[in-house]
């Protein structure tokens, strides 16, 4: 949610900032801008829309020829104020001396705006951010020091923020501060960077410093000093970046999304090899410190796709562990009485590890003394700070805004942790345990088989793209897969897709069905199958085109059918998620959508 880059060194800053922003585009793409500290004058360039629009503005204004070597840049995901040039960052103070970029939300911006307006300050945008730039500028007028002005002003700002700030009179430094929004410093040789996320720094520096909440970094060309709110110096750990620059390449695929879908068998194999050897579960890089004897209930909090992975876990774990597993939408968790205490295990699931809703929910659970576990793809992310146990997902960097491989890795984690817990609390026989491990080990090859038939799914997408709305339905373990299918289809193709428990159709949604409303049913083996088939017949009787996805085709009710290899019903979500991802991908492709960067979305949602 908004990407920030700052650079101070010897190179032409425009190029450095654009390179960094390009690799952060997944965080927002409503507008973009950069500010340069050029011969003690601040110059700002902005464009609405994607980074390519900013490139065009920079070429037109010959910004590339600017000799400045200090600057900050931003790509925006709009919160306050529509995507426009006025609302784009960087925001400049009215005297033109102080400039900043911001990620997060200033909750008391209206009050600050009013106070500043009363003092005669004129506002030019609808953003919450602009209140901060004028507040910093007012404080600067009083003390003449950027560091002090920022420290003074911060005590008046409520909310979440990562600010990166420059002043024309202090061209030797960039100031970076954060609270509940990520920022990292990239440490180079006689040059330093600041950014919202590591991809901005790949190929540029090998070492980084993670800034923590309430810390301020004073970044100069040849040194970085981190201080606390009182100005005391803090010794920070300098960490090596482990990601390779090629993780942000499409490797010949048309889109990151397809590349990431196709990476899933390898990711799953790797996760299973890490955690399962010789019929035993190993923690490997996962740190699990749970007092199992105390756990009376499990609560999982998450959003979006991660929430769907959690819903699969509920179905599987309740069957295996025989304890209640409650799934909560993270953004709702904080407003209700959750009845959790030290006998609750609260699990937060977040690919990015930066989702504000999930982090806030975990903070609240921690106050209630629950044991906290986190499943995340980013072990360097903010969410980890609130966890007693941390399970890395090991899906690799996911660039496409629509989550695919991280979903697979979340499911994989829930399966192996479920088996691990089942053993811990003696709820499974040795035979049943090894049968389950064997079923799990066979999944990657079965996913490869699905991927090898993806041309058929592509041909189905040609038809699907002609409908304005689609219904997904399922029963059992794959109801969450149906929810995920609807989310995936709507977020990248913009076709209105909804998912229902198949039994619920007749209680209302069936009124929607006619020949213009395809119904896609997700099948698994077992007792749900005949009932789901009947629901397909009911849809057909209302003239809806019916598409089936699952094991062997078992009826002529279907207008089309995507066959997947057989597996045990409880493991089938690992298989069925692949054709629904491909169907969404190819439908969006057929509609010429911007697949990796769907409108209005961002990869990392750092606001509540
Ligand atoms: C959809 C998608 C989102 C995320 C949600 C939570 O494809 O990616 O629904 O799943 O924003 O994000 P994380 O997992 O980073 O907490």
GROMACS .gro file of N, CA and C in nm, residues 72-162:
model
  273
   72UNK      N    1   1.357   1.162  -0.315
   72UNK     CA    2   1.259   1.066  -0.262
   72UNK      C    3   1.150   1.042  -0.366
   73UNK      N    4   1.091   0.925  -0.363
   73UNK     CA    5   0.987   0.892  -0.461
   73UNK      C    6   0.875   0.812  -0.398
   74UNK      N    7   0.763   0.804  -0.470
   74UNK     CA    8   0.643   0.743  -0.410
   74UNK      C    9   0.552   0.691  -0.519
   75UNK      N   10   0.491   0.576  -0.499
   75UNK     CA   11   0.378   0.536  -0.581
   75UNK      C   12   0.260   0.517  -0.486
   76UNK      N   13   0.143   0.559  -0.531
   76UNK     CA   14   0.033   0.576  -0.435
   76UNK      C   15  -0.077   0.475  -0.458
   77UNK      N   16  -0.137   0.432  -0.349
   77UNK     CA   17  -0.265   0.362  -0.348
   77UNK      C   18  -0.357   0.454  -0.268
   78UNK      N   19  -0.452   0.514  -0.338
   78UNK     CA   20  -0.528   0.625  -0.280
   78UNK      C   21  -0.608   0.583  -0.157
   79UNK      N   22  -0.597   0.658  -0.050
   79UNK     CA   23  -0.688   0.642   0.064
   79UNK      C   24  -0.773   0.769   0.075
   80UNK      N   25  -0.708   0.883   0.100
   80UNK     CA   26  -0.781   1.009   0.114
   80UNK      C   27  -0.759   1.093  -0.011
   81UNK      N   28  -0.863   1.109  -0.087
   81UNK     CA   29  -0.851   1.188  -0.210
   81UNK      C   30  -0.829   1.099  -0.329
   82UNK      N   31  -0.895   1.134  -0.440
   82UNK     CA   32  -0.889   1.047  -0.558
   82UNK      C   33  -0.749   1.048  -0.621
   83UNK      N   34  -0.722   0.951  -0.707
   83UNK     CA   35  -0.590   0.950  -0.772
   83UNK      C   36  -0.580   1.070  -0.867
   84UNK      N   37  -0.498   1.167  -0.833
   84UNK     CA   38  -0.485   1.286  -0.918
   84UNK      C   39  -0.347   1.344  -0.893
   85UNK      N   40  -0.308   1.439  -0.975
   85UNK     CA   41  -0.174   1.498  -0.957
   85UNK      C   42  -0.166   1.572  -0.823
   86UNK      N   43  -0.272   1.646  -0.788
   86UNK     CA   44  -0.265   1.721  -0.659
   86UNK      C   45  -0.249   1.626  -0.541
   87UNK      N   46  -0.315   1.512  -0.549
   87UNK     CA   47  -0.310   1.420  -0.435
   87UNK      C   48  -0.188   1.328  -0.439
   88UNK      N   49  -0.117   1.327  -0.552
   88UNK     CA   50   0.002   1.241  -0.562
   88UNK      C   51   0.110   1.294  -0.468
   89UNK      N   52   0.194   1.205  -0.420
   89UNK     CA   53   0.311   1.245  -0.339
   89UNK      C   54   0.427   1.261  -0.436
   90UNK      N   55   0.533   1.327  -0.398
   90UNK     CA   56   0.563   1.395  -0.273
   90UNK      C   57   0.479   1.521  -0.254
   91UNK      N   58   0.458   1.554  -0.125
   91UNK     CA   59   0.388   1.678  -0.090
   91UNK      C   60   0.490   1.779  -0.040
   92UNK      N   61   0.470   1.902  -0.086
   92UNK     CA   62   0.568   2.009  -0.062
   92UNK      C   63   0.507   2.112   0.033
   93UNK      N   64   0.591   2.166   0.123
   93UNK     CA   65   0.540   2.272   0.212
   93UNK      C   66   0.518   2.399   0.129
   94UNK      N   67   0.440   2.491   0.183
   94UNK     CA   68   0.405   2.610   0.104
   94UNK      C   69   0.526   2.699   0.074
   95UNK      N   70   0.632   2.691   0.159
   95UNK     CA   71   0.752   2.770   0.128
   95UNK      C   72   0.843   2.697   0.030
   96UNK      N   73   0.802   2.578  -0.009
   96UNK     CA   74   0.878   2.502  -0.110
   96UNK      C   75   1.007   2.441  -0.056
   97UNK      N   76   1.022   2.440   0.076
   97UNK     CA   77   1.149   2.394   0.132
   97UNK      C   78   1.148   2.251   0.184
   98UNK      N   79   1.033   2.206   0.233
   98UNK     CA   80   1.027   2.075   0.296
   98UNK      C   81   0.936   1.985   0.213
   99UNK      N   82   0.979   1.863   0.192
   99UNK     CA   83   0.901   1.774   0.107
   99UNK      C   84   0.899   1.635   0.170
  100UNK      N   85   0.788   1.564   0.152
  100UNK     CA   86   0.783   1.429   0.210
  100UNK      C   87   0.697   1.334   0.128
  101UNK      N   88   0.720   1.205   0.153
  101UNK     CA   89   0.631   1.100   0.103
  101UNK      C   90   0.582   1.022   0.225
  102UNK      N   91   0.465   0.964   0.211
  102UNK     CA   92   0.401   0.901   0.327
  102UNK      C   93   0.330   0.773   0.285
  103UNK      N   94   0.337   0.674   0.370
  103UNK     CA   95   0.255   0.553   0.356
  103UNK      C   96   0.183   0.536   0.489
  104UNK      N   97   0.052   0.508   0.485
  104UNK     CA   98  -0.024   0.491   0.609
  104UNK      C   99  -0.142   0.587   0.612
  105UNK      N  100  -0.199   0.604   0.730
  105UNK     CA  101  -0.313   0.697   0.741
  105UNK      C  102  -0.296   0.783   0.866
  106UNK      N  103  -0.309   0.915   0.849
  106UNK     CA  104  -0.303   1.005   0.964
  106UNK      C  105  -0.446   1.021   1.014
  107UNK      N  106  -0.472   0.962   1.130
  107UNK     CA  107  -0.612   0.954   1.175
  107UNK      C  108  -0.666   1.089   1.219
  108UNK      N  109  -0.579   1.175   1.275
  108UNK     CA  110  -0.629   1.305   1.322
  108UNK      C  111  -0.600   1.416   1.219
  109UNK      N  112  -0.599   1.378   1.091
  109UNK     CA  113  -0.562   1.478   0.990
  109UNK      C  114  -0.661   1.594   0.984
  110UNK      N  115  -0.790   1.565   1.014
  110UNK     CA  116  -0.889   1.674   1.005
  110UNK      C  117  -0.860   1.781   1.110
  111UNK      N  118  -0.832   1.735   1.233
  111UNK     CA  119  -0.801   1.831   1.339
  111UNK      C  120  -0.675   1.910   1.304
  112UNK      N  121  -0.571   1.836   1.256
  112UNK     CA  122  -0.445   1.904   1.224
  112UNK      C  123  -0.468   2.006   1.113
  113UNK      N  124  -0.546   1.965   1.015
  113UNK     CA  125  -0.576   2.053   0.901
  113UNK      C  126  -0.644   2.181   0.950
  114UNK      N  127  -0.740   2.161   1.043
  114UNK     CA  128  -0.813   2.277   1.095
  114UNK      C  129  -0.717   2.371   1.170
  115UNK      N  130  -0.635   2.311   1.257
  115UNK     CA  131  -0.540   2.393   1.336
  115UNK      C  132  -0.448   2.472   1.242
  116UNK      N  133  -0.399   2.405   1.138
  116UNK     CA  134  -0.305   2.471   1.046
  116UNK      C  135  -0.377   2.577   0.962
  117UNK      N  136  -0.498   2.544   0.919
  117UNK     CA  137  -0.576   2.642   0.840
  117UNK      C  138  -0.600   2.767   0.925
  118UNK      N  139  -0.629   2.746   1.054
  118UNK     CA  140  -0.650   2.861   1.144
  118UNK      C  141  -0.526   2.950   1.150
  119UNK      N  142  -0.408   2.887   1.128
  119UNK     CA  143  -0.284   2.968   1.131
  119UNK      C  144  -0.254   3.029   0.995
  120UNK      N  145  -0.342   3.004   0.899
  120UNK     CA  146  -0.322   3.065   0.766
  120UNK      C  147  -0.260   2.973   0.663
  121UNK      N  148  -0.237   2.847   0.700
  121UNK     CA  149  -0.175   2.754   0.604
  121UNK      C  150  -0.277   2.718   0.496
  122UNK      N  151  -0.234   2.720   0.371
  122UNK     CA  152  -0.324   2.688   0.260
  122UNK      C  153  -0.298   2.544   0.216
  123UNK      N  154  -0.407   2.470   0.198
  123UNK     CA  155  -0.395   2.329   0.155
  123UNK      C  156  -0.425   2.316   0.005
  124UNK      N  157  -0.359   2.219  -0.058
  124UNK     CA  158  -0.373   2.204  -0.203
  124UNK      C  159  -0.426   2.067  -0.244
  125UNK      N  160  -0.443   1.977  -0.148
  125UNK     CA  161  -0.487   1.842  -0.185
  125UNK      C  162  -0.594   1.796  -0.087
  126UNK      N  163  -0.651   1.680  -0.117
  126UNK     CA  164  -0.751   1.623  -0.023
  126UNK      C  165  -0.686   1.517   0.067
  127UNK      N  166  -0.555   1.505   0.061
  127UNK     CA  167  -0.491   1.395   0.133
  127UNK      C  168  -0.479   1.422   0.283
  128UNK      N  169  -0.469   1.313   0.360
  128UNK     CA  170  -0.434   1.324   0.502
  128UNK      C  171  -0.288   1.367   0.515
  129UNK      N  172  -0.208   1.325   0.417
  129UNK     CA  173  -0.063   1.348   0.423
  129UNK      C  174  -0.026   1.496   0.428
  130UNK      N  175  -0.104   1.578   0.357
  130UNK     CA  176  -0.063   1.718   0.346
  130UNK      C  177  -0.059   1.787   0.482
  131UNK      N  178  -0.143   1.739   0.576
  131UNK     CA  179  -0.139   1.798   0.710
  131UNK      C  180   0.002   1.781   0.770
  132UNK      N  181   0.063   1.664   0.742
  132UNK     CA  182   0.194   1.636   0.801
  132UNK      C  183   0.301   1.729   0.744
  133UNK      N  184   0.299   1.750   0.613
  133UNK     CA  185   0.407   1.831   0.556
  133UNK      C  186   0.401   1.973   0.611
  134UNK      N  187   0.280   2.026   0.627
  134UNK     CA  188   0.272   2.163   0.680
  134UNK      C  189   0.307   2.167   0.829
  135UNK      N  190   0.271   2.061   0.899
  135UNK     CA  191   0.306   2.055   1.041
  135UNK      C  192   0.459   2.050   1.059
  136UNK      N  193   0.525   1.965   0.981
  136UNK     CA  194   0.672   1.959   0.988
  136UNK      C  195   0.732   2.096   0.954
  137UNK      N  196   0.675   2.160   0.851
  137UNK     CA  197   0.730   2.290   0.806
  137UNK      C  198   0.713   2.396   0.915
  138UNK      N  199   0.596   2.392   0.983
  138UNK     CA  200   0.574   2.489   1.092
  138UNK      C  201   0.677   2.469   1.203
  139UNK      N  202   0.699   2.342   1.238
  139UNK     CA  203   0.796   2.313   1.344
  139UNK      C  204   0.936   2.352   1.300
  140UNK      N  205   0.965   2.332   1.171
  140UNK     CA  206   1.100   2.366   1.120
  140UNK      C  207   1.125   2.516   1.136
  141UNK      N  208   1.019   2.594   1.108
  141UNK     CA  209   1.035   2.741   1.120
  141UNK      C  210   1.079   2.778   1.262
  142UNK      N  211   1.031   2.699   1.361
  142UNK     CA  212   1.063   2.732   1.501
  142UNK      C  213   1.204   2.690   1.539
  143UNK      N  214   1.251   2.574   1.488
  143UNK     CA  215   1.378   2.522   1.541
  143UNK      C  216   1.491   2.517   1.438
  144UNK      N  217   1.459   2.523   1.310
  144UNK     CA  218   1.563   2.524   1.207
  144UNK      C  219   1.640   2.394   1.194
  145UNK      N  220   1.584   2.286   1.247
  145UNK     CA  221   1.652   2.156   1.233
  145UNK      C  222   1.548   2.054   1.188
  146UNK      N  223   1.577   1.984   1.078
  146UNK     CA  224   1.478   1.889   1.026
  146UNK      C  225   1.452   1.777   1.127
  147UNK      N  226   1.562   1.729   1.185
  147UNK     CA  227   1.549   1.618   1.280
  147UNK      C  228   1.459   1.659   1.398
  148UNK      N  229   1.485   1.775   1.452
  148UNK     CA  230   1.404   1.820   1.568
  148UNK      C  231   1.260   1.851   1.529
  149UNK      N  232   1.245   1.912   1.410
  149UNK     CA  233   1.111   1.948   1.366
  149UNK      C  234   1.026   1.822   1.350
  150UNK      N  235   1.085   1.719   1.292
  150UNK     CA  236   1.011   1.594   1.271
  150UNK      C  237   0.974   1.533   1.406
  151UNK      N  238   1.071   1.533   1.497
  151UNK     CA  239   1.045   1.472   1.629
  151UNK      C  240   0.932   1.546   1.701
  152UNK      N  241   0.935   1.674   1.694
  152UNK     CA  242   0.834   1.758   1.761
  152UNK      C  243   0.695   1.734   1.697
  153UNK      N  244   0.693   1.733   1.565
  153UNK     CA  245   0.563   1.720   1.496
  153UNK      C  246   0.504   1.580   1.515
  154UNK      N  247   0.590   1.480   1.522
  154UNK     CA  248   0.538   1.342   1.531
  154UNK      C  249   0.453   1.322   1.655
  155UNK      N  250   0.488   1.393   1.762
  155UNK     CA  251   0.412   1.374   1.886
  155UNK      C  252   0.267   1.422   1.869
  156UNK      N  253   0.242   1.497   1.761
  156UNK     CA  254   0.104   1.548   1.739
  156UNK      C  255   0.028   1.463   1.636
  157UNK      N  256   0.094   1.366   1.577
  157UNK     CA  257   0.030   1.289   1.469
  157UNK      C  258  -0.017   1.154   1.522
  158UNK      N  259  -0.145   1.123   1.494
  158UNK     CA  260  -0.200   0.993   1.535
  158UNK      C  261  -0.223   0.909   1.411
  159UNK      N  262  -0.197   0.780   1.423
  159UNK     CA  263  -0.225   0.692   1.309
  159UNK      C  264  -0.105   0.608   1.273
  160UNK      N  265  -0.104   0.563   1.146
  160UNK     CA  266   0.005   0.477   1.099
  160UNK      C  267   0.082   0.555   0.994
  161UNK      N  268   0.214   0.545   1.002
  161UNK     CA  269   0.290   0.619   0.902
  161UNK      C  270   0.429   0.562   0.879
  162UNK      N  271   0.472   0.578   0.755
  162UNK     CA  272   0.615   0.573   0.722
  162UNK      C  273   0.635   0.703   0.646
   0.00000   0.00000   0.00000
